[in-house]
C-alpha cells in the first residue's frame, strides 16, 4: 500500500506540470469534475484509505485483514484502470500499470495469508 501511495503522489505531481491540466484547474475542473470541496474531500478519502491500510494490515485480525485487502485492492485496481481510459501520456499509463500490478499483488498475498 505504501508503494502504491508513492506512485499516486508522483503521478499527481507530474500531472501538475501538464499545461492542459493547469488550464483545466484554472477553470475549476479536473478530469471533467468540478474541483470543489466535495471533490477534494472524495479525493482525500480515496488516498487516505491506502495510507490507513498500511496500519490496518498490521492491527486487524488476520481474517479481517485478508478480506479487506482483497476487496480494497480489487476496487483500487478497477478505479485505476478506469482512470487510464482515454489517457495518452506515457508516464500516466506506466504508473497506472504499476499501480494495478501492486493492487493485484496485494490481493494475491492477502489471499495466501493464514486466516489465524
GROMACS .gro file of N, CA, C and O in nm:
model
  464
    1UNK      N    1   0.083  -0.119   0.000
    1UNK     CA    2   0.000   0.000   0.000
    1UNK      C    3   0.087   0.125   0.000
    1UNK      O    4   0.053   0.224  -0.065
    2UNK      N    5   0.195   0.122   0.074
    2UNK     CA    6   0.282   0.240   0.079
    2UNK      C    7   0.344   0.266  -0.058
    2UNK      O    8   0.351   0.382  -0.101
    3UNK      N    9   0.385   0.162  -0.126
    3UNK     CA   10   0.441   0.179  -0.261
    3UNK      C   11   0.338   0.239  -0.356
    3UNK      O   12   0.370   0.326  -0.438
    4UNK      N   13   0.215   0.194  -0.344
    4UNK     CA   14   0.109   0.248  -0.430
    4UNK      C   15   0.089   0.397  -0.402
    4UNK      O   16   0.068   0.475  -0.494
    5UNK      N   17   0.098   0.435  -0.275
    5UNK     CA   18   0.081   0.576  -0.241
    5UNK      C   19   0.192   0.662  -0.301
    5UNK      O   20   0.167   0.775  -0.345
    6UNK      N   21   0.315   0.610  -0.305
    6UNK     CA   22   0.422   0.685  -0.369
    6UNK      C   23   0.394   0.704  -0.518
    6UNK      O   24   0.415   0.812  -0.574
    7UNK      N   25   0.343   0.600  -0.583
    7UNK     CA   26   0.310   0.612  -0.725
    7UNK      C   27   0.196   0.711  -0.746
    7UNK      O   28   0.200   0.791  -0.841
    8UNK      N   29   0.094   0.708  -0.659
    8UNK     CA   30  -0.014   0.808  -0.666
    8UNK      C   31   0.044   0.949  -0.657
    8UNK      O   32   0.011   1.037  -0.735
    9UNK      N   33   0.129   0.969  -0.557
    9UNK     CA   34   0.182   1.103  -0.530
    9UNK      C   35   0.265   1.153  -0.649
    9UNK      O   36   0.245   1.267  -0.694
   10UNK      N   37   0.355   1.071  -0.699
   10UNK     CA   38   0.437   1.116  -0.811
   10UNK      C   39   0.355   1.136  -0.936
   10UNK      O   40   0.379   1.230  -1.013
   11UNK      N   41   0.257   1.050  -0.959
   11UNK     CA   42   0.169   1.071  -1.074
   11UNK      C   43   0.096   1.204  -1.065
   11UNK      O   44   0.086   1.277  -1.164
   12UNK      N   45   0.048   1.237  -0.946
   12UNK     CA   46  -0.020   1.366  -0.927
   12UNK      C   47   0.076   1.483  -0.943
   12UNK      O   48   0.040   1.586  -1.001
   13UNK      N   49   0.196   1.468  -0.891
   13UNK     CA   50   0.296   1.575  -0.906
   13UNK      C   51   0.327   1.597  -1.054
   13UNK      O   52   0.327   1.710  -1.102
   14UNK      N   53   0.355   1.488  -1.126
   14UNK     CA   54   0.387   1.501  -1.269
   14UNK      C   55   0.270   1.558  -1.347
   14UNK      O   56   0.287   1.637  -1.439
   15UNK      N   57   0.149   1.518  -1.311
   15UNK     CA   58   0.030   1.569  -1.379
   15UNK      C   59   0.018   1.720  -1.359
   15UNK      O   60  -0.027   1.791  -1.449
   16UNK      N   61   0.063   1.769  -1.245
   16UNK     CA   62   0.059   1.911  -1.218
   16UNK      C   63   0.147   1.995  -1.309
   16UNK      O   64   0.131   2.116  -1.317
   17UNK      N   65   0.239   1.932  -1.381
   17UNK     CA   66   0.325   2.002  -1.475
   17UNK      C   67   0.264   2.014  -1.615
   17UNK      O   68   0.317   2.085  -1.699
   18UNK      N   69   0.156   1.943  -1.638
   18UNK     CA   70   0.094   1.944  -1.772
   18UNK      C   71   0.013   2.071  -1.793
   18UNK      O   72  -0.072   2.105  -1.711
   19UNK      N   73   0.036   2.137  -1.905
   19UNK     CA   74  -0.035   2.263  -1.932
   19UNK      C   75  -0.184   2.241  -1.948
   19UNK      O   76  -0.263   2.326  -1.907
   20UNK      N   77  -0.224   2.126  -2.006
   20UNK     CA   78  -0.368   2.101  -2.022
   20UNK      C   79  -0.436   2.088  -1.886
   20UNK      O   80  -0.547   2.137  -1.866
   21UNK      N   81  -0.369   2.026  -1.792
   21UNK     CA   82  -0.425   2.010  -1.658
   21UNK      C   83  -0.425   2.144  -1.584
   21UNK      O   84  -0.523   2.178  -1.517
   22UNK      N   85  -0.317   2.219  -1.599
   22UNK     CA   86  -0.310   2.351  -1.536
   22UNK      C   87  -0.426   2.439  -1.585
   22UNK      O   88  -0.492   2.506  -1.505
   23UNK      N   89  -0.451   2.436  -1.716
   23UNK     CA   90  -0.561   2.514  -1.772
   23UNK      C   91  -0.696   2.470  -1.716
   23UNK      O   92  -0.781   2.552  -1.682
   24UNK      N   93  -0.716   2.337  -1.707
   24UNK     CA   94  -0.840   2.285  -1.650
   24UNK      C   95  -0.856   2.327  -1.504
   24UNK      O   96  -0.965   2.366  -1.460
   25UNK      N   97  -0.747   2.319  -1.428
   25UNK     CA   98  -0.753   2.358  -1.287
   25UNK      C   99  -0.785   2.505  -1.271
   25UNK      O  100  -0.862   2.543  -1.182
   26UNK      N  101  -0.730   2.586  -1.358
   26UNK     CA  102  -0.762   2.730  -1.353
   26UNK      C  103  -0.910   2.753  -1.381
   26UNK      O  104  -0.968   2.849  -1.330
   27UNK      N  105  -0.968   2.666  -1.461
   27UNK     CA  106  -1.111   2.676  -1.492
   27UNK      C  107  -1.196   2.609  -1.385
   27UNK      O  108  -1.319   2.608  -1.394
   28UNK      N  109  -1.130   2.548  -1.284
   28UNK     CA  110  -1.204   2.486  -1.175
   28UNK      C  111  -1.249   2.344  -1.204
   28UNK      O  112  -1.343   2.295  -1.141
   29UNK      N  113  -1.180   2.276  -1.296
   29UNK     CA  114  -1.216   2.139  -1.330
   29UNK      C  115  -1.092   2.050  -1.331
   29UNK      O  116  -0.981   2.097  -1.349
   30UNK      N  117  -1.117   1.921  -1.315
   30UNK     CA  118  -1.011   1.823  -1.327
   30UNK      C  119  -1.073   1.693  -1.375
   30UNK      O  120  -1.160   1.637  -1.307
   31UNK      N  121  -1.034   1.650  -1.492
   31UNK     CA  122  -1.087   1.525  -1.547
   31UNK      C  123  -1.237   1.526  -1.566
   31UNK      O  124  -1.302   1.423  -1.553
   32UNK      N  125  -1.293   1.643  -1.596
   32UNK     CA  126  -1.437   1.654  -1.617
   32UNK      C  127  -1.517   1.675  -1.490
   32UNK      O  128  -1.639   1.686  -1.495
   33UNK      N  129  -1.449   1.680  -1.376
   33UNK     CA  130  -1.516   1.702  -1.248
   33UNK      C  131  -1.488   1.845  -1.201
   33UNK      O  132  -1.376   1.894  -1.215
   34UNK      N  133  -1.589   1.907  -1.140
   34UNK     CA  134  -1.569   2.038  -1.081
   34UNK      C  135  -1.484   2.023  -0.955
   34UNK      O  136  -1.512   1.938  -0.870
   35UNK      N  137  -1.378   2.102  -0.946
   35UNK     CA  138  -1.295   2.099  -0.826
   35UNK      C  139  -1.362   2.186  -0.721
   35UNK      O  140  -1.365   2.307  -0.730
   36UNK      N  141  -1.422   2.120  -0.624
   36UNK     CA  142  -1.490   2.188  -0.514
   36UNK      C  143  -1.462   2.110  -0.386
   36UNK      O  144  -1.383   2.015  -0.387
   37UNK      N  145  -1.525   2.149  -0.278
   37UNK     CA  146  -1.499   2.081  -0.152
   37UNK      C  147  -1.534   1.933  -0.156
   37UNK      O  148  -1.461   1.850  -0.101
   38UNK      N  149  -1.644   1.900  -0.219
   38UNK     CA  150  -1.685   1.759  -0.227
   38UNK      C  151  -1.583   1.676  -0.305
   38UNK      O  152  -1.547   1.565  -0.264
   39UNK      N  153  -1.537   1.732  -0.417
   39UNK     CA  154  -1.437   1.662  -0.499
   39UNK      C  155  -1.308   1.641  -0.420
   39UNK      O  156  -1.251   1.531  -0.419
   40UNK      N  157  -1.261   1.745  -0.354
   40UNK     CA  158  -1.136   1.735  -0.279
   40UNK      C  159  -1.150   1.644  -0.158
   40UNK      O  160  -1.057   1.571  -0.123
   41UNK      N  161  -1.267   1.643  -0.093
   41UNK     CA  162  -1.290   1.551   0.017
   41UNK      C  163  -1.291   1.406  -0.033
   41UNK      O  164  -1.228   1.318   0.026
   42UNK      N  165  -1.360   1.382  -0.143
   42UNK     CA  166  -1.364   1.246  -0.201
   42UNK      C  167  -1.224   1.200  -0.241
   42UNK      O  168  -1.186   1.084  -0.215
   43UNK      N  169  -1.148   1.288  -0.300
   43UNK     CA  170  -1.011   1.254  -0.338
   43UNK      C  171  -0.925   1.228  -0.215
   43UNK      O  172  -0.844   1.135  -0.214
   44UNK      N  173  -0.946   1.306  -0.111
   44UNK     CA  174  -0.872   1.285   0.014
   44UNK      C  175  -0.904   1.150   0.075
   44UNK      O  176  -0.814   1.079   0.123
   45UNK      N  177  -1.030   1.112   0.072
   45UNK     CA  178  -1.070   0.981   0.124
   45UNK      C  179  -1.008   0.870   0.040
   45UNK      O  180  -0.956   0.772   0.093
   46UNK      N  181  -1.008   0.889  -0.092
   46UNK     CA  182  -0.953   0.789  -0.185
   46UNK      C  183  -0.805   0.763  -0.155
   46UNK      O  184  -0.761   0.648  -0.157
   47UNK      N  185  -0.728   0.868  -0.127
   47UNK     CA  186  -0.586   0.848  -0.099
   47UNK      C  187  -0.560   0.814   0.048
   47UNK      O  188  -0.455   0.756   0.079
   48UNK      N  189  -0.652   0.848   0.136
   48UNK     CA  190  -0.634   0.815   0.277
   48UNK      C  191  -0.650   0.665   0.303
   48UNK      O  192  -0.582   0.609   0.390
   49UNK      N  193  -0.736   0.600   0.228
   49UNK     CA  194  -0.762   0.458   0.251
   49UNK      C  195  -0.634   0.374   0.236
   49UNK      O  196  -0.601   0.296   0.326
   50UNK      N  197  -0.559   0.386   0.125
   50UNK     CA  198  -0.435   0.307   0.118
   50UNK      C  199  -0.335   0.344   0.229
   50UNK      O  200  -0.264   0.258   0.280
   51UNK      N  201  -0.332   0.471   0.268
   51UNK     CA  202  -0.245   0.512   0.377
   51UNK      C  203  -0.283   0.441   0.506
   51UNK      O  204  -0.197   0.392   0.580
   52UNK      N  205  -0.412   0.434   0.533
   52UNK     CA  206  -0.461   0.366   0.653
   52UNK      C  207  -0.440   0.215   0.645
   52UNK      O  208  -0.422   0.150   0.748
   53UNK      N  209  -0.442   0.160   0.525
   53UNK     CA  210  -0.425   0.016   0.511
   53UNK      C  211  -0.287  -0.031   0.556
   53UNK      O  212  -0.272  -0.146   0.598
   54UNK      N  213  -0.187   0.054   0.548
   54UNK     CA  214  -0.055   0.018   0.598
   54UNK      C  215  -0.066  -0.016   0.747
   54UNK      O  216  -0.016  -0.118   0.792
   55UNK      N  217  -0.136   0.068   0.821
   55UNK     CA  218  -0.156   0.045   0.964
   55UNK      C  219  -0.256  -0.068   0.990
   55UNK      O  220  -0.230  -0.158   1.069
   56UNK      N  221  -0.371  -0.062   0.922
   56UNK     CA  222  -0.477  -0.159   0.948
   56UNK      C  223  -0.434  -0.303   0.916
   56UNK      O  224  -0.478  -0.397   0.982
   57UNK      N  225  -0.347  -0.319   0.816
   57UNK     CA  226  -0.300  -0.452   0.782
   57UNK      C  227  -0.219  -0.514   0.896
   57UNK      O  228  -0.207  -0.637   0.904
   58UNK      N  229  -0.166  -0.432   0.983
   58UNK     CA  230  -0.089  -0.482   1.096
   58UNK      C  231  -0.174  -0.505   1.220
   58UNK      O  232  -0.138  -0.588   1.303
   59UNK      N  233  -0.284  -0.433   1.235
   59UNK     CA  234  -0.356  -0.439   1.362
   59UNK      C  235  -0.489  -0.515   1.356
   59UNK      O  236  -0.538  -0.559   1.461
   60UNK      N  237  -0.548  -0.530   1.239
   60UNK     CA  238  -0.673  -0.605   1.230
   60UNK      C  239  -0.645  -0.754   1.242
   60UNK      O  240  -0.535  -0.800   1.214
   61UNK      N  241  -0.747  -0.827   1.282
   61UNK     CA  242  -0.735  -0.973   1.287
   61UNK      C  243  -0.702  -1.025   1.147
   61UNK      O  244  -0.749  -0.969   1.047
   62UNK      N  245  -0.620  -1.130   1.136
   62UNK     CA  246  -0.578  -1.180   1.004
   62UNK      C  247  -0.693  -1.208   0.907
   62UNK      O  248  -0.684  -1.174   0.790
   63UNK      N  249  -0.802  -1.268   0.956
   63UNK     CA  250  -0.914  -1.299   0.866
   63UNK      C  251  -0.978  -1.172   0.812
   63UNK      O  252  -1.014  -1.164   0.694
   64UNK      N  253  -0.991  -1.071   0.896
   64UNK     CA  254  -1.048  -0.943   0.853
   64UNK      C  255  -0.952  -0.872   0.759
   64UNK      O  256  -0.991  -0.823   0.652
   65UNK      N  257  -0.825  -0.868   0.797
   65UNK     CA  258  -0.724  -0.803   0.714
   65UNK      C  259  -0.719  -0.865   0.576
   65UNK      O  260  -0.708  -0.794   0.475
   66UNK      N  261  -0.728  -0.995   0.572
   66UNK     CA  262  -0.723  -1.066   0.444
   66UNK      C  263  -0.832  -1.015   0.350
   66UNK      O  264  -0.804  -0.975   0.237
   67UNK      N  265  -0.956  -1.014   0.396
   67UNK     CA  266  -1.067  -0.975   0.308
   67UNK      C  267  -1.070  -0.826   0.278
   67UNK      O  268  -1.102  -0.785   0.167
   68UNK      N  269  -1.032  -0.745   0.374
   68UNK     CA  270  -1.026  -0.600   0.349
   68UNK      C  271  -0.923  -0.571   0.241
   68UNK      O  272  -0.947  -0.493   0.149
   69UNK      N  273  -0.807  -0.635   0.250
   69UNK     CA  274  -0.703  -0.614   0.149
   69UNK      C  275  -0.746  -0.665   0.012
   69UNK      O  276  -0.722  -0.598  -0.089
   70UNK      N  277  -0.810  -0.779   0.007
   70UNK     CA  278  -0.855  -0.833  -0.121
   70UNK      C  279  -0.958  -0.742  -0.186
   70UNK      O  280  -0.948  -0.707  -0.303
   71UNK      N  281  -1.058  -0.703  -0.109
   71UNK     CA  282  -1.167  -0.620  -0.164
   71UNK      C  283  -1.114  -0.482  -0.205
   71UNK      O  284  -1.141  -0.435  -0.316
   72UNK      N  285  -1.040  -0.417  -0.116
   72UNK     CA  286  -0.990  -0.283  -0.150
   72UNK      C  287  -0.891  -0.286  -0.265
   72UNK      O  288  -0.894  -0.199  -0.353
   73UNK      N  289  -0.804  -0.386  -0.269
   73UNK     CA  290  -0.708  -0.396  -0.381
   73UNK      C  291  -0.783  -0.413  -0.513
   73UNK      O  292  -0.747  -0.351  -0.614
   74UNK      N  293  -0.888  -0.495  -0.513
   74UNK     CA  294  -0.967  -0.513  -0.635
   74UNK      C  295  -1.035  -0.383  -0.676
   74UNK      O  296  -1.034  -0.345  -0.795
   75UNK      N  297  -1.094  -0.312  -0.580
   75UNK     CA  298  -1.161  -0.185  -0.610
   75UNK      C  299  -1.062  -0.081  -0.663
   75UNK      O  300  -1.092  -0.011  -0.760
   76UNK      N  301  -0.946  -0.074  -0.603
   76UNK     CA  302  -0.845   0.021  -0.649
   76UNK      C  303  -0.794  -0.017  -0.788
   76UNK      O  304  -0.773   0.071  -0.872
   77UNK      N  305  -0.774  -0.144  -0.813
   77UNK     CA  306  -0.729  -0.186  -0.947
   77UNK      C  307  -0.830  -0.142  -1.053
   77UNK      O  308  -0.792  -0.091  -1.159
   78UNK      N  309  -0.958  -0.159  -1.024
   78UNK     CA  310  -1.062  -0.119  -1.120
   78UNK      C  311  -1.063   0.032  -1.139
   78UNK      O  312  -1.066   0.081  -1.252
   79UNK      N  313  -1.059   0.108  -1.031
   79UNK     CA  314  -1.065   0.255  -1.045
   79UNK      C  315  -0.941   0.309  -1.115
   79UNK      O  316  -0.950   0.402  -1.194
   80UNK      N  317  -0.827   0.249  -1.089
   80UNK     CA  318  -0.704   0.292  -1.155
   80UNK      C  319  -0.711   0.259  -1.304
   80UNK      O  320  -0.678   0.343  -1.389
   81UNK      N  321  -0.758   0.139  -1.336
   81UNK     CA  322  -0.771   0.101  -1.477
   81UNK      C  323  -0.869   0.193  -1.550
   81UNK      O  324  -0.845   0.234  -1.664
   82UNK      N  325  -0.978   0.230  -1.484
   82UNK     CA  326  -1.075   0.321  -1.546
   82UNK      C  327  -1.016   0.459  -1.569
   82UNK      O  328  -1.051   0.527  -1.666
   83UNK      N  329  -0.925   0.501  -1.482
   83UNK     CA  330  -0.866   0.635  -1.496
   83UNK      C  331  -0.774   0.646  -1.617
   83UNK      O  332  -0.742   0.756  -1.661
   84UNK      N  333  -0.732   0.534  -1.672
   84UNK     CA  334  -0.641   0.534  -1.786
   84UNK      C  335  -0.716   0.547  -1.919
   84UNK      O  336  -0.657   0.584  -2.020
   85UNK      N  337  -0.845   0.521  -1.916
   85UNK     CA  338  -0.923   0.526  -2.040
   85UNK      C  339  -0.911   0.665  -2.101
   85UNK      O  340  -0.940   0.766  -2.035
   86UNK      N  341  -0.867   0.671  -2.225
   86UNK     CA  342  -0.852   0.796  -2.297
   86UNK      C  343  -0.725   0.873  -2.264
   86UNK      O  344  -0.702   0.980  -2.320
   87UNK      N  345  -0.642   0.819  -2.178
   87UNK     CA  346  -0.518   0.887  -2.139
   87UNK      C  347  -0.411   0.860  -2.244
   87UNK      O  348  -0.391   0.746  -2.286
   88UNK      N  349  -0.341   0.963  -2.285
   88UNK     CA  350  -0.238   0.948  -2.388
   88UNK      C  351  -0.097   0.970  -2.339
   88UNK      O  352  -0.002   0.955  -2.415
   89UNK      N  353  -0.081   1.005  -2.213
   89UNK     CA  354   0.052   1.033  -2.160
   89UNK      C  355   0.116   0.905  -2.109
   89UNK      O  356   0.059   0.834  -2.025
   90UNK      N  357   0.236   0.876  -2.159
   90UNK     CA  358   0.305   0.751  -2.127
   90UNK      C  359   0.333   0.737  -1.978
   90UNK      O  360   0.320   0.628  -1.923
   91UNK      N  361   0.375   0.845  -1.910
   91UNK     CA  362   0.406   0.836  -1.767
   91UNK      C  363   0.283   0.791  -1.688
   91UNK      O  364   0.294   0.712  -1.595
   92UNK      N  365   0.164   0.843  -1.726
   92UNK     CA  366   0.041   0.812  -1.654
   92UNK      C  367   0.004   0.665  -1.676
   92UNK      O  368  -0.035   0.595  -1.581
   93UNK      N  369   0.016   0.619  -1.798
   93UNK     CA  370  -0.014   0.479  -1.829
   93UNK      C  371   0.084   0.388  -1.755
   93UNK      O  372   0.044   0.288  -1.694
   94UNK      N  373   0.212   0.422  -1.759
   94UNK     CA  374   0.315   0.344  -1.691
   94UNK      C  375   0.287   0.333  -1.541
   94UNK      O  376   0.287   0.224  -1.484
   95UNK      N  377   0.264   0.447  -1.476
   95UNK     CA  378   0.236   0.445  -1.332
   95UNK      C  379   0.108   0.369  -1.301
   95UNK      O  380   0.101   0.296  -1.202
   96UNK      N  381   0.008   0.383  -1.386
   96UNK     CA  382  -0.119   0.312  -1.364
   96UNK      C  383  -0.100   0.161  -1.376
   96UNK      O  384  -0.159   0.085  -1.298
   97UNK      N  385  -0.019   0.117  -1.473
   97UNK     CA  386   0.009  -0.027  -1.486
   97UNK      C  387   0.078  -0.077  -1.360
   97UNK      O  388   0.043  -0.184  -1.307
   98UNK      N  389   0.174  -0.002  -1.310
   98UNK     CA  390   0.241  -0.041  -1.186
   98UNK      C  391   0.144  -0.044  -1.068
   98UNK      O  392   0.149  -0.136  -0.985
   99UNK      N  393   0.056   0.053  -1.060
   99UNK     CA  394  -0.042   0.058  -0.951
   99UNK      C  395  -0.136  -0.061  -0.956
   99UNK      O  396  -0.166  -0.122  -0.853
  100UNK      N  397  -0.183  -0.096  -1.075
  100UNK     CA  398  -0.272  -0.212  -1.090
  100UNK      C  399  -0.195  -0.340  -1.053
  100UNK      O  400  -0.249  -0.428  -0.986
  101UNK      N  401  -0.069  -0.349  -1.096
  101UNK     CA  402   0.012  -0.467  -1.062
  101UNK      C  403   0.031  -0.477  -0.911
  101UNK      O  404   0.020  -0.587  -0.855
  102UNK      N  405   0.058  -0.364  -0.846
  102UNK     CA  406   0.071  -0.366  -0.700
  102UNK      C  407  -0.060  -0.407  -0.632
  102UNK      O  408  -0.059  -0.485  -0.537
  103UNK      N  409  -0.171  -0.356  -0.682
  103UNK     CA  410  -0.301  -0.393  -0.625
  103UNK      C  411  -0.324  -0.544  -0.641
  103UNK      O  412  -0.372  -0.610  -0.549
  104UNK      N  413  -0.289  -0.597  -0.757
  104UNK     CA  414  -0.303  -0.741  -0.780
  104UNK      C  415  -0.214  -0.820  -0.685
  104UNK      O  416  -0.256  -0.924  -0.630
  105UNK      N  417  -0.092  -0.772  -0.664
  105UNK     CA  418  -0.002  -0.840  -0.571
  105UNK      C  419  -0.052  -0.834  -0.427
  105UNK      O  420  -0.040  -0.931  -0.351
  106UNK      N  421  -0.110  -0.721  -0.390
  106UNK     CA  422  -0.168  -0.708  -0.256
  106UNK      C  423  -0.279  -0.811  -0.239
  106UNK      O  424  -0.284  -0.884  -0.138
  107UNK      N  425  -0.368  -0.820  -0.336
  107UNK     CA  426  -0.478  -0.916  -0.328
  107UNK      C  427  -0.426  -1.059  -0.327
  107UNK      O  428  -0.474  -1.143  -0.249
  108UNK      N  429  -0.327  -1.089  -0.409
  108UNK     CA  430  -0.271  -1.224  -0.416
  108UNK      C  431  -0.206  -1.263  -0.284
  108UNK      O  432  -0.231  -1.373  -0.233
  109UNK      N  433  -0.126  -1.173  -0.228
  109UNK     CA  434  -0.063  -1.203  -0.100
  109UNK      C  435  -0.167  -1.215   0.011
  109UNK      O  436  -0.155  -1.302   0.099
  110UNK      N  437  -0.267  -1.130   0.009
  110UNK     CA  438  -0.373  -1.139   0.111
  110UNK      C  439  -0.448  -1.271   0.098
  110UNK      O  440  -0.485  -1.332   0.199
  111UNK      N  441  -0.470  -1.317  -0.022
  111UNK     CA  442  -0.539  -1.445  -0.044
  111UNK      C  443  -0.460  -1.560   0.018
  111UNK      O  444  -0.516  -1.655   0.070
  112UNK      N  445  -0.328  -1.548   0.016
  112UNK     CA  446  -0.241  -1.654   0.066
  112UNK      C  447  -0.213  -1.644   0.217
  112UNK      O  448  -0.152  -1.734   0.274
  113UNK      N  449  -0.256  -1.532   0.281
  113UNK     CA  450  -0.231  -1.516   0.424
  113UNK      C  451  -0.305  -1.622   0.503
  113UNK      O  452  -0.416  -1.661   0.468
  114UNK      N  453  -0.247  -1.664   0.614
  114UNK     CA  454  -0.321  -1.756   0.702
  114UNK      C  455  -0.441  -1.682   0.763
  114UNK      O  456  -0.438  -1.561   0.780
  115UNK      N  457  -0.546  -1.757   0.795
  115UNK     CA  458  -0.667  -1.696   0.847
  115UNK      C  459  -0.661  -1.675   0.998
  115UNK      O  460  -0.752  -1.620   1.055
  116UNK      N  461  -0.558  -1.723   1.065
  116UNK     CA  462  -0.546  -1.703   1.209
  116UNK      C  463  -0.448  -1.592   1.239
  116UNK      O  464  -0.352  -1.572   1.175
   0.00000   0.00000   0.00000
